[in-house]
PDB file of C-alpha atoms in Angstrom:
ATOM      1  CA  MET A   1     -22.142  -8.736   2.650  1.00 40.00           C
ATOM      2  CA  GLU A   2     -22.279  -4.953   2.493  1.00 40.00           C
ATOM      3  CA  SER A   3     -19.793  -2.609   4.071  1.00 44.00           C
ATOM      4  CA  ARG A   4     -20.370  -0.621   7.202  1.00 56.00           C
ATOM      5  CA  ASP A   5     -22.264   2.484   6.128  1.00 58.00           C
ATOM      6  CA  ALA A   6     -20.652   5.902   6.368  1.00 56.00           C
ATOM      7  CA  PRO A   7     -22.856   8.987   6.846  1.00 52.00           C
ATOM      8  CA  GLN A   8     -22.101  10.954   3.671  1.00 53.00           C
ATOM      9  CA  ARG A   9     -23.039  14.601   3.250  1.00 48.00           C
ATOM     10  CA  ASP A  10     -23.549  15.892  -0.271  1.00 51.00           C
ATOM     11  CA  GLY A  11     -21.462  13.022  -1.608  1.00 60.00           C
ATOM     12  CA  VAL A  12     -18.460  13.883   0.579  1.00 79.00           C
ATOM     13  CA  LEU A  13     -16.927  10.957   2.447  1.00 91.00           C
ATOM     14  CA  PRO A  14     -16.823  11.475   6.227  1.00 95.00           C
ATOM     15  CA  LEU A  15     -13.845  11.219   8.538  1.00 95.00           C
ATOM     16  CA  PRO A  16     -13.375   7.742  10.013  1.00 97.00           C
ATOM     17  CA  PRO A  17     -14.184   7.079  13.661  1.00 96.00           C
ATOM     18  CA  SER A  18     -11.449   6.593  16.226  1.00 93.00           C
ATOM     19  CA  PRO A  19      -9.919   3.104  16.186  1.00 94.00           C
ATOM     20  CA  ALA A  20     -11.852   0.523  18.201  1.00 94.00           C
ATOM     21  CA  PRO A  21     -10.324  -2.377  20.154  1.00 95.00           C
ATOM     22  CA  ASP A  22     -11.891  -4.971  17.822  1.00 97.00           C
ATOM     23  CA  TRP A  23     -10.276  -3.557  14.679  1.00 98.00           C
ATOM     24  CA  ALA A  24      -7.713  -5.213  12.431  1.00 99.00           C
ATOM     25  CA  LEU A  25      -5.895  -2.199  10.999  1.00 99.00           C
ATOM     26  CA  PHE A  26      -4.100  -2.253   7.640  1.00 99.00           C
ATOM     27  CA  LEU A  27      -2.026   0.760   6.611  1.00 99.00           C
ATOM     28  CA  ASP A  28      -0.557   1.683   3.240  1.00 98.00           C
ATOM     29  CA  VAL A  29       2.814   3.457   3.420  1.00 98.00           C
ATOM     30  CA  ASP A  30       3.558   5.989   0.647  1.00 96.00           C
ATOM     31  CA  GLY A  31       0.883   8.641   0.263  1.00 96.00           C
ATOM     32  CA  CYS A  32      -0.795   7.361   3.425  1.00 98.00           C
ATOM     33  CA  LEU A  33       1.584   7.195   6.383  1.00 98.00           C
ATOM     34  CA  LEU A  34       4.300   9.105   4.544  1.00 98.00           C
ATOM     35  CA  ASP A  35       4.255  12.063   2.184  1.00 96.00           C
ATOM     36  CA  PHE A  36       5.552  11.403  -1.301  1.00 93.00           C
ATOM     37  CA  ALA A  37       9.132  12.350  -2.140  1.00 89.00           C
ATOM     38  CA  PRO A  38      10.858  12.864  -5.517  1.00 85.00           C
ATOM     39  CA  HIS A  39      12.449   9.417  -5.050  1.00 84.00           C
ATOM     40  CA  PRO A  40      11.093   6.563  -2.878  1.00 88.00           C
ATOM     41  CA  SER A  41      14.368   6.499  -0.942  1.00 87.00           C
ATOM     42  CA  GLN A  42      13.944  10.150   0.053  1.00 91.00           C
ATOM     43  CA  VAL A  43      10.769   9.854   2.111  1.00 94.00           C
ATOM     44  CA  ILE A  44      10.866  11.347   5.591  1.00 94.00           C
ATOM     45  CA  VAL A  45       9.477   9.484   8.591  1.00 95.00           C
ATOM     46  CA  PRO A  46       8.028  12.126  10.941  1.00 93.00           C
ATOM     47  CA  ALA A  47       8.910  12.082  14.598  1.00 85.00           C
ATOM     48  CA  HIS A  48       6.805   9.759  16.765  1.00 93.00           C
ATOM     49  CA  LEU A  49       5.194   7.908  13.821  1.00 96.00           C
ATOM     50  CA  GLN A  50       6.955   4.614  14.497  1.00 96.00           C
ATOM     51  CA  ARG A  51       6.198   4.904  18.202  1.00 95.00           C
ATOM     52  CA  ASP A  52       2.517   5.534  17.460  1.00 96.00           C
ATOM     53  CA  ILE A  53       2.333   2.511  15.139  1.00 97.00           C
ATOM     54  CA  VAL A  54       3.946   0.224  17.717  1.00 96.00           C
ATOM     55  CA  ARG A  55       1.688   1.562  20.461  1.00 96.00           C
ATOM     56  CA  LEU A  56      -1.455   1.128  18.362  1.00 97.00           C
ATOM     57  CA  SER A  57      -0.400  -2.394  17.407  1.00 97.00           C
ATOM     58  CA  GLU A  58      -0.124  -3.234  21.094  1.00 96.00           C
ATOM     59  CA  MET A  59      -3.558  -1.735  21.763  1.00 96.00           C
ATOM     60  CA  LEU A  60      -5.028  -3.896  18.989  1.00 97.00           C
ATOM     61  CA  GLY A  61      -3.418  -7.074  20.270  1.00 97.00           C
ATOM     62  CA  GLY A  62      -0.995  -7.153  17.356  1.00 98.00           C
ATOM     63  CA  ALA A  63      -3.737  -6.846  14.710  1.00 98.00           C
ATOM     64  CA  LEU A  64      -1.973  -4.150  12.678  1.00 99.00           C
ATOM     65  CA  ALA A  65      -0.133  -4.653   9.395  1.00 99.00           C
ATOM     66  CA  LEU A  66       1.580  -2.511   6.786  1.00 98.00           C
ATOM     67  CA  VAL A  67       0.456  -3.212   3.207  1.00 98.00           C
ATOM     68  CA  SER A  68       2.622  -1.524   0.598  1.00 97.00           C
ATOM     69  CA  GLY A  69       3.871  -1.541  -2.949  1.00 94.00           C
ATOM     70  CA  ARG A  70       7.375  -1.379  -1.515  1.00 94.00           C
ATOM     71  CA  SER A  71       9.321  -4.561  -0.925  1.00 94.00           C
ATOM     72  CA  LEU A  72       9.557  -5.799   2.658  1.00 95.00           C
ATOM     73  CA  ASP A  73      13.246  -4.885   2.688  1.00 94.00           C
ATOM     74  CA  ALA A  74      12.398  -1.352   1.554  1.00 94.00           C
ATOM     75  CA  ILE A  75       9.690  -1.072   4.218  1.00 96.00           C
ATOM     76  CA  ASP A  76      12.213  -2.144   6.844  1.00 95.00           C
ATOM     77  CA  ASP A  77      14.775   0.339   5.508  1.00 94.00           C
ATOM     78  CA  VAL A  78      12.239   3.121   6.067  1.00 94.00           C
ATOM     79  CA  PHE A  79      10.827   1.862   9.376  1.00 94.00           C
ATOM     80  CA  GLY A  80      13.807   0.249  11.069  1.00 86.00           C
ATOM     81  CA  ASP A  81      11.969  -0.227  14.356  1.00 82.00           C
ATOM     82  CA  LEU A  82       8.921  -1.963  12.863  1.00 92.00           C
ATOM     83  CA  ARG A  83      10.475  -5.276  11.802  1.00 92.00           C
ATOM     84  CA  ALA A  84       8.184  -7.153  14.197  1.00 94.00           C
ATOM     85  CA  ILE A  85       5.044  -5.686  12.586  1.00 97.00           C
ATOM     86  CA  PRO A  86       3.298  -7.963  10.045  1.00 98.00           C
ATOM     87  CA  ALA A  87       3.549  -6.579   6.531  1.00 98.00           C
ATOM     88  CA  ALA A  88       2.768  -7.268   2.895  1.00 98.00           C
ATOM     89  CA  GLY A  89       5.180  -5.973   0.268  1.00 96.00           C
ATOM     90  CA  MET A  90       5.089  -5.605  -3.510  1.00 94.00           C
ATOM     91  CA  HIS A  91       1.288  -5.342  -3.427  1.00 93.00           C
ATOM     92  CA  GLY A  92       0.992  -8.735  -1.741  1.00 94.00           C
ATOM     93  CA  LEU A  93       3.679 -10.696  -3.617  1.00 93.00           C
ATOM     94  CA  GLU A  94       5.589 -11.110  -0.344  1.00 95.00           C
ATOM     95  CA  ARG A  95       4.421 -11.164   3.260  1.00 96.00           C
ATOM     96  CA  ARG A  96       5.750 -11.179   6.792  1.00 97.00           C
ATOM     97  CA  GLU A  97       3.325 -13.193   8.877  1.00 97.00           C
ATOM     98  CA  PRO A  98       2.435 -12.437  12.515  1.00 96.00           C
ATOM     99  CA  ASP A  99       4.831 -15.189  13.640  1.00 95.00           C
ATOM    100  CA  GLY A 100       7.690 -13.646  11.647  1.00 94.00           C
ATOM    101  CA  ARG A 101       7.702 -16.152   8.772  1.00 95.00           C
ATOM    102  CA  ARG A 102       8.221 -14.620   5.328  1.00 94.00           C
ATOM    103  CA  THR A 103       6.608 -15.472   2.027  1.00 90.00           C
ATOM    104  CA  PHE A 104       9.006 -14.575  -0.773  1.00 89.00           C
ATOM    105  CA  PRO A 105       8.147 -13.314  -4.276  1.00 89.00           C
ATOM    106  CA  PRO A 106       8.861 -15.374  -7.396  1.00 87.00           C
ATOM    107  CA  VAL A 107      12.314 -15.205  -8.961  1.00 90.00           C
ATOM    108  CA  ALA A 108      12.632 -12.588 -11.692  1.00 92.00           C
ATOM    109  CA  PRO A 109      13.142 -13.898 -15.246  1.00 93.00           C
ATOM    110  CA  GLU A 110      16.517 -13.209 -16.856  1.00 93.00           C
ATOM    111  CA  SER A 111      14.789 -11.113 -19.508  1.00 94.00           C
ATOM    112  CA  LEU A 112      13.928  -8.529 -16.854  1.00 95.00           C
ATOM    113  CA  ILE A 113      17.594  -7.466 -16.775  1.00 95.00           C
ATOM    114  CA  GLY A 114      17.393  -6.248 -20.359  1.00 96.00           C
ATOM    115  CA  ILE A 115      13.962  -4.695 -19.825  1.00 97.00           C
ATOM    116  CA  TYR A 116      15.337  -2.777 -16.841  1.00 97.00           C
ATOM    117  CA  ALA A 117      18.236  -1.416 -18.912  1.00 97.00           C
ATOM    118  CA  GLU A 118      15.892  -0.384 -21.721  1.00 98.00           C
ATOM    119  CA  ALA A 119      13.582   1.365 -19.257  1.00 98.00           C
ATOM    120  CA  GLN A 120      16.516   3.361 -17.916  1.00 98.00           C
ATOM    121  CA  HIS A 121      17.289   4.523 -21.449  1.00 98.00           C
ATOM    122  CA  VAL A 122      13.714   5.787 -21.742  1.00 98.00           C
ATOM    123  CA  ALA A 123      13.930   7.559 -18.377  1.00 98.00           C
ATOM    124  CA  ILE A 124      17.121   9.406 -19.357  1.00 98.00           C
ATOM    125  CA  ASN A 125      15.046  11.522 -21.730  1.00 98.00           C
ATOM    126  CA  TYR A 126      12.857  12.766 -18.870  1.00 98.00           C
ATOM    127  CA  PRO A 127      14.763  14.328 -15.952  1.00 97.00           C
ATOM    128  CA  GLY A 128      13.152  13.200 -12.710  1.00 95.00           C
ATOM    129  CA  ALA A 129      11.712   9.977 -14.143  1.00 97.00           C
ATOM    130  CA  ILE A 130      12.622   6.904 -12.100  1.00 97.00           C
ATOM    131  CA  VAL A 131      12.977   3.223 -12.939  1.00 97.00           C
ATOM    132  CA  GLU A 132      12.824   1.132  -9.767  1.00 95.00           C
ATOM    133  CA  ARG A 133      13.673  -2.564  -9.610  1.00 94.00           C
ATOM    134  CA  LYS A 134      11.765  -4.395  -6.856  1.00 92.00           C
ATOM    135  CA  GLY A 135      12.706  -8.054  -7.082  1.00 91.00           C
ATOM    136  CA  PRO A 136      10.620  -9.446  -9.954  1.00 94.00           C
ATOM    137  CA  ASN A 137       8.745  -6.145 -10.283  1.00 94.00           C
ATOM    138  CA  LEU A 138       9.747  -3.099 -12.310  1.00 97.00           C
ATOM    139  CA  ALA A 139       8.210   0.263 -11.405  1.00 96.00           C
ATOM    140  CA  LEU A 140       8.197   3.259 -13.746  1.00 97.00           C
ATOM    141  CA  HIS A 141       7.663   6.517 -11.829  1.00 96.00           C
ATOM    142  CA  TRP A 142       6.873   9.896 -13.392  1.00 96.00           C
ATOM    143  CA  ARG A 143       5.791  11.926 -10.356  1.00 93.00           C
ATOM    144  CA  ALA A 144       8.732  14.311 -10.853  1.00 93.00           C
ATOM    145  CA  ALA A 145       8.569  14.048 -14.657  1.00 96.00           C
ATOM    146  CA  PRO A 146       4.935  14.158 -15.854  1.00 96.00           C
ATOM    147  CA  ASP A 147       6.001  14.250 -19.504  1.00 98.00           C
ATOM    148  CA  ALA A 148       7.354  10.699 -19.165  1.00 98.00           C
ATOM    149  CA  ARG A 149       3.893   9.209 -18.672  1.00 98.00           C
ATOM    150  CA  ASP A 150       3.077   8.348 -22.277  1.00 98.00           C
ATOM    151  CA  ALA A 151       6.574   7.048 -23.002  1.00 98.00           C
ATOM    152  CA  PHE A 152       6.461   4.799 -19.951  1.00 98.00           C
ATOM    153  CA  ARG A 153       2.996   3.537 -20.861  1.00 98.00           C
ATOM    154  CA  ALA A 154       4.127   2.642 -24.364  1.00 98.00           C
ATOM    155  CA  PHE A 155       7.262   0.996 -23.003  1.00 98.00           C
ATOM    156  CA  ALA A 156       5.303  -1.108 -20.498  1.00 97.00           C
ATOM    157  CA  ALA A 157       2.871  -2.289 -23.173  1.00 96.00           C
ATOM    158  CA  ALA A 158       5.772  -3.319 -25.418  1.00 96.00           C
ATOM    159  CA  ALA A 159       7.581  -5.055 -22.551  1.00 96.00           C
ATOM    160  CA  LEU A 160       4.677  -7.465 -22.078  1.00 94.00           C
ATOM    161  CA  ARG A 161       5.547  -9.046 -25.415  1.00 93.00           C
ATOM    162  CA  VAL A 162       8.775 -10.408 -23.902  1.00 92.00           C
ATOM    163  CA  LEU A 163       7.317 -10.887 -20.419  1.00 92.00           C
ATOM    164  CA  PRO A 164       4.307 -13.104 -21.238  1.00 85.00           C
ATOM    165  CA  ASP A 165       3.568 -14.015 -17.625  1.00 89.00           C
ATOM    166  CA  TYR A 166       3.550 -10.372 -16.516  1.00 93.00           C
ATOM    167  CA  ARG A 167       0.898  -7.709 -16.321  1.00 92.00           C
ATOM    168  CA  VAL A 168       0.899  -3.929 -15.997  1.00 93.00           C
ATOM    169  CA  GLN A 169      -0.490  -2.511 -12.768  1.00 90.00           C
ATOM    170  CA  GLY A 170      -1.410   1.153 -12.718  1.00 90.00           C
ATOM    171  CA  GLY A 171      -0.893   3.452  -9.769  1.00 88.00           C
ATOM    172  CA  ASP A 172      -0.597   7.098  -8.787  1.00 88.00           C
ATOM    173  CA  MET A 173       1.898   8.445 -11.357  1.00 93.00           C
ATOM    174  CA  VAL A 174       3.507   5.012 -11.664  1.00 94.00           C
ATOM    175  CA  LEU A 175       3.174   1.851 -13.707  1.00 96.00           C
ATOM    176  CA  GLU A 176       4.462  -1.461 -12.459  1.00 95.00           C
ATOM    177  CA  LEU A 177       5.371  -4.555 -14.427  1.00 96.00           C
ATOM    178  CA  ARG A 178       4.725  -7.525 -12.160  1.00 93.00           C
ATOM    179  CA  PRO A 179       4.472 -11.311 -12.544  1.00 91.00           C
ATOM    180  CA  GLY A 180       1.450 -13.532 -12.219  1.00 79.00           C
ATOM    181  CA  GLY A 181      -1.004 -12.209 -14.744  1.00 66.00           C
ATOM    182  CA  ALA A 182      -4.556 -11.454 -13.657  1.00 63.00           C
ATOM    183  CA  SER A 183      -4.391 -14.054 -10.872  1.00 68.00           C
ATOM    184  CA  SER A 184      -1.375 -12.549  -9.097  1.00 82.00           C
ATOM    185  CA  PRO A 185      -1.708 -11.418  -5.463  1.00 90.00           C
ATOM    186  CA  ASP A 186      -2.778  -7.877  -4.677  1.00 93.00           C
ATOM    187  CA  LYS A 187      -3.426  -5.815  -1.578  1.00 96.00           C
ATOM    188  CA  GLY A 188      -6.885  -7.333  -1.272  1.00 97.00           C
ATOM    189  CA  THR A 189      -5.585 -10.894  -1.184  1.00 96.00           C
ATOM    190  CA  ALA A 190      -2.954  -9.749   1.323  1.00 97.00           C
ATOM    191  CA  VAL A 191      -5.703  -8.492   3.632  1.00 98.00           C
ATOM    192  CA  GLU A 192      -7.628 -11.749   3.180  1.00 98.00           C
ATOM    193  CA  GLY A 193      -4.526 -13.731   4.085  1.00 97.00           C
ATOM    194  CA  PHE A 194      -4.031 -11.807   7.302  1.00 98.00           C
ATOM    195  CA  MET A 195      -7.726 -11.980   8.198  1.00 98.00           C
ATOM    196  CA  ALA A 196      -7.592 -15.781   8.003  1.00 98.00           C
ATOM    197  CA  GLN A 197      -5.193 -16.009  10.939  1.00 97.00           C
ATOM    198  CA  ALA A 198      -4.701 -14.737  14.471  1.00 98.00           C
ATOM    199  CA  PRO A 199      -4.551 -12.036  15.713  1.00 98.00           C
ATOM    200  CA  PHE A 200      -6.548 -10.569  12.788  1.00 99.00           C
ATOM    201  CA  ARG A 201      -9.236 -13.248  12.576  1.00 98.00           C
ATOM    202  CA  ASP A 202     -12.768 -12.315  13.741  1.00 98.00           C
ATOM    203  CA  ARG A 203     -11.930  -8.613  13.921  1.00 98.00           C
ATOM    204  CA  THR A 204     -13.341  -5.718  11.904  1.00 98.00           C
ATOM    205  CA  PRO A 205     -10.879  -4.973   9.077  1.00 99.00           C
ATOM    206  CA  VAL A 206      -9.965  -1.357   8.389  1.00 99.00           C
ATOM    207  CA  PHE A 207      -7.797  -0.407   5.420  1.00 99.00           C
ATOM    208  CA  VAL A 208      -6.298   3.063   4.965  1.00 99.00           C
ATOM    209  CA  GLY A 209      -4.720   3.894   1.610  1.00 98.00           C
ATOM    210  CA  ASP A 210      -4.488   6.436  -1.171  1.00 97.00           C
ATOM    211  CA  ASP A 211      -3.594   4.661  -4.387  1.00 93.00           C
ATOM    212  CA  LEU A 212      -5.487   2.948  -7.172  1.00 93.00           C
ATOM    213  CA  THR A 213      -3.840  -0.304  -6.042  1.00 93.00           C
ATOM    214  CA  ASP A 214      -5.594   0.070  -2.683  1.00 97.00           C
ATOM    215  CA  GLU A 215      -8.989  -0.386  -4.325  1.00 97.00           C
ATOM    216  CA  HIS A 216      -8.580  -4.177  -4.154  1.00 96.00           C
ATOM    217  CA  ALA A 217      -8.230  -3.898  -0.379  1.00 98.00           C
ATOM    218  CA  PHE A 218     -11.138  -1.453  -0.089  1.00 98.00           C
ATOM    219  CA  SER A 219     -13.414  -3.951  -1.827  1.00 98.00           C
ATOM    220  CA  ILE A 220     -12.308  -6.758   0.478  1.00 98.00           C
ATOM    221  CA  VAL A 221     -12.843  -4.831   3.721  1.00 98.00           C
ATOM    222  CA  ASN A 222     -16.216  -3.637   2.447  1.00 98.00           C
ATOM    223  CA  ALA A 223     -17.196  -7.274   1.923  1.00 97.00           C
ATOM    224  CA  TYR A 224     -16.108  -7.988   5.509  1.00 96.00           C
ATOM    225  CA  GLN A 225     -18.344  -5.115   6.707  1.00 97.00           C
ATOM    226  CA  GLY A 226     -15.200  -3.208   7.603  1.00 98.00           C
ATOM    227  CA  LEU A 227     -14.079   0.372   7.052  1.00 98.00           C
ATOM    228  CA  SER A 228     -12.360   1.483   3.845  1.00 98.00           C
ATOM    229  CA  VAL A 229     -10.571   4.819   4.276  1.00 98.00           C
ATOM    230  CA  LEU A 230      -9.310   6.801   1.285  1.00 98.00           C
ATOM    231  CA  VAL A 231      -6.440   9.232   1.794  1.00 98.00           C
ATOM    232  CA  GLY A 232      -6.884  12.206  -0.529  1.00 96.00           C
ATOM    233  CA  ASP A 233      -9.676  12.963  -2.965  1.00 92.00           C
ATOM    234  CA  ARG A 234      -9.149  10.483  -5.800  1.00 91.00           C
ATOM    235  CA  ALA A 235     -12.393   9.441  -7.470  1.00 88.00           C
ATOM    236  CA  PRO A 236     -14.085   7.154  -8.120  1.00 93.00           C
ATOM    237  CA  SER A 237     -13.276   4.900  -5.196  1.00 96.00           C
ATOM    238  CA  ALA A 238     -14.853   2.011  -3.303  1.00 97.00           C
ATOM    239  CA  ALA A 239     -13.804   3.694  -0.043  1.00 98.00           C
ATOM    240  CA  ARG A 240     -16.538   4.745   2.390  1.00 97.00           C
ATOM    241  CA  TRP A 241     -14.498   7.072   4.612  1.00 98.00           C
ATOM    242  CA  ARG A 242     -11.803   9.654   3.988  1.00 98.00           C
ATOM    243  CA  LEU A 243      -8.794  11.407   5.478  1.00 98.00           C
ATOM    244  CA  PRO A 244      -7.480  14.379   3.486  1.00 97.00           C
ATOM    245  CA  ASP A 245      -3.740  13.669   3.480  1.00 98.00           C
ATOM    246  CA  PRO A 246      -0.900  11.779   5.225  1.00 98.00           C
ATOM    247  CA  ALA A 247      -0.632  14.452   7.907  1.00 97.00           C
ATOM    248  CA  ALA A 248      -4.269  13.779   8.812  1.00 98.00           C
ATOM    249  CA  VAL A 249      -3.575  10.024   8.917  1.00 98.00           C
ATOM    250  CA  ARG A 250      -0.668  10.558  11.296  1.00 98.00           C
ATOM    251  CA  ALA A 251      -2.757  12.856  13.491  1.00 97.00           C
ATOM    252  CA  TRP A 252      -5.565  10.267  13.547  1.00 97.00           C
ATOM    253  CA  LEU A 253      -3.126   7.579  14.690  1.00 97.00           C
ATOM    254  CA  ALA A 254      -1.566   9.891  17.269  1.00 96.00           C
ATOM    255  CA  ARG A 255      -4.951  10.712  18.791  1.00 95.00           C
ATOM    256  CA  ALA A 256      -5.720   7.010  19.061  1.00 94.00           C
ATOM    257  CA  THR A 257      -2.565   6.371  21.064  1.00 92.00           C
ATOM    258  CA  ALA A 258      -2.959   9.372  23.358  1.00 87.00           C
ATOM    259  CA  HIS A 259      -4.618   9.267  26.739  1.00 62.00           C
ATOM    260  CA  ASP A 260      -6.897   6.208  26.887  1.00 55.00           C
ATOM    261  CA  GLY A 261      -6.029   4.918  23.424  1.00 56.00           C
ATOM    262  CA  VAL A 262      -8.578   3.091  21.292  1.00 65.00           C
ATOM    263  CA  HIS A 263     -12.246   3.598  22.035  1.00 58.00           C
ATOM    264  CA  ALA A 264     -14.692   0.824  22.768  1.00 52.00           C
TER     265      ALA A 264
END
């Protein structure tokens, strides 16, 4: 199936329409709902965002989920009032289902302890570089230390020699070592899992995200004839619609919850 067409002008992706009552809405977190911060723990949740998400979830009959590279625990630390919202963490390695059940990630191998320590030694040479342990995943961030990129890339490639069941996943100024090889879950499989069950089933899927890791989800919603919404101007992308930045995403959500809410 082909995706729902977007009316492009001179190759520029258009703004998405207002949310409709038959949507199943999937939202990335960092770089989408929230502006980036020097450290993932330093993100700021703007006033009214959690309220708007809860309100929109109610308008969509519960068919709203967060889909993030963060762990579920980290998502809940950021959005304390959204623990009842379905979510996928670690790019789909763990999920909170609509009924509250959780799917947990695989146990990290013992060798990851040493890899983590070695990565920290690399990061010390680049002030602002961050090594983040996320269960079985290890994220290497260089947003605040661009010079660390090549060192982190070389380190990740070398680490695969002692982590044979792992792969390297690229992102926006981050690399992530994660288990499962090429067949491991991603944001696209997370969306598929939600779409196979109520209240998401038989709705039009809409995914909003900014990162390279969101491309899996864009491809899936396009196949469902849904709406794929890129945040920012990264190219190339499978997305068919665009919002310029997280502030625009938050304003889009706020408009949907104001007055009469979603539009039929």
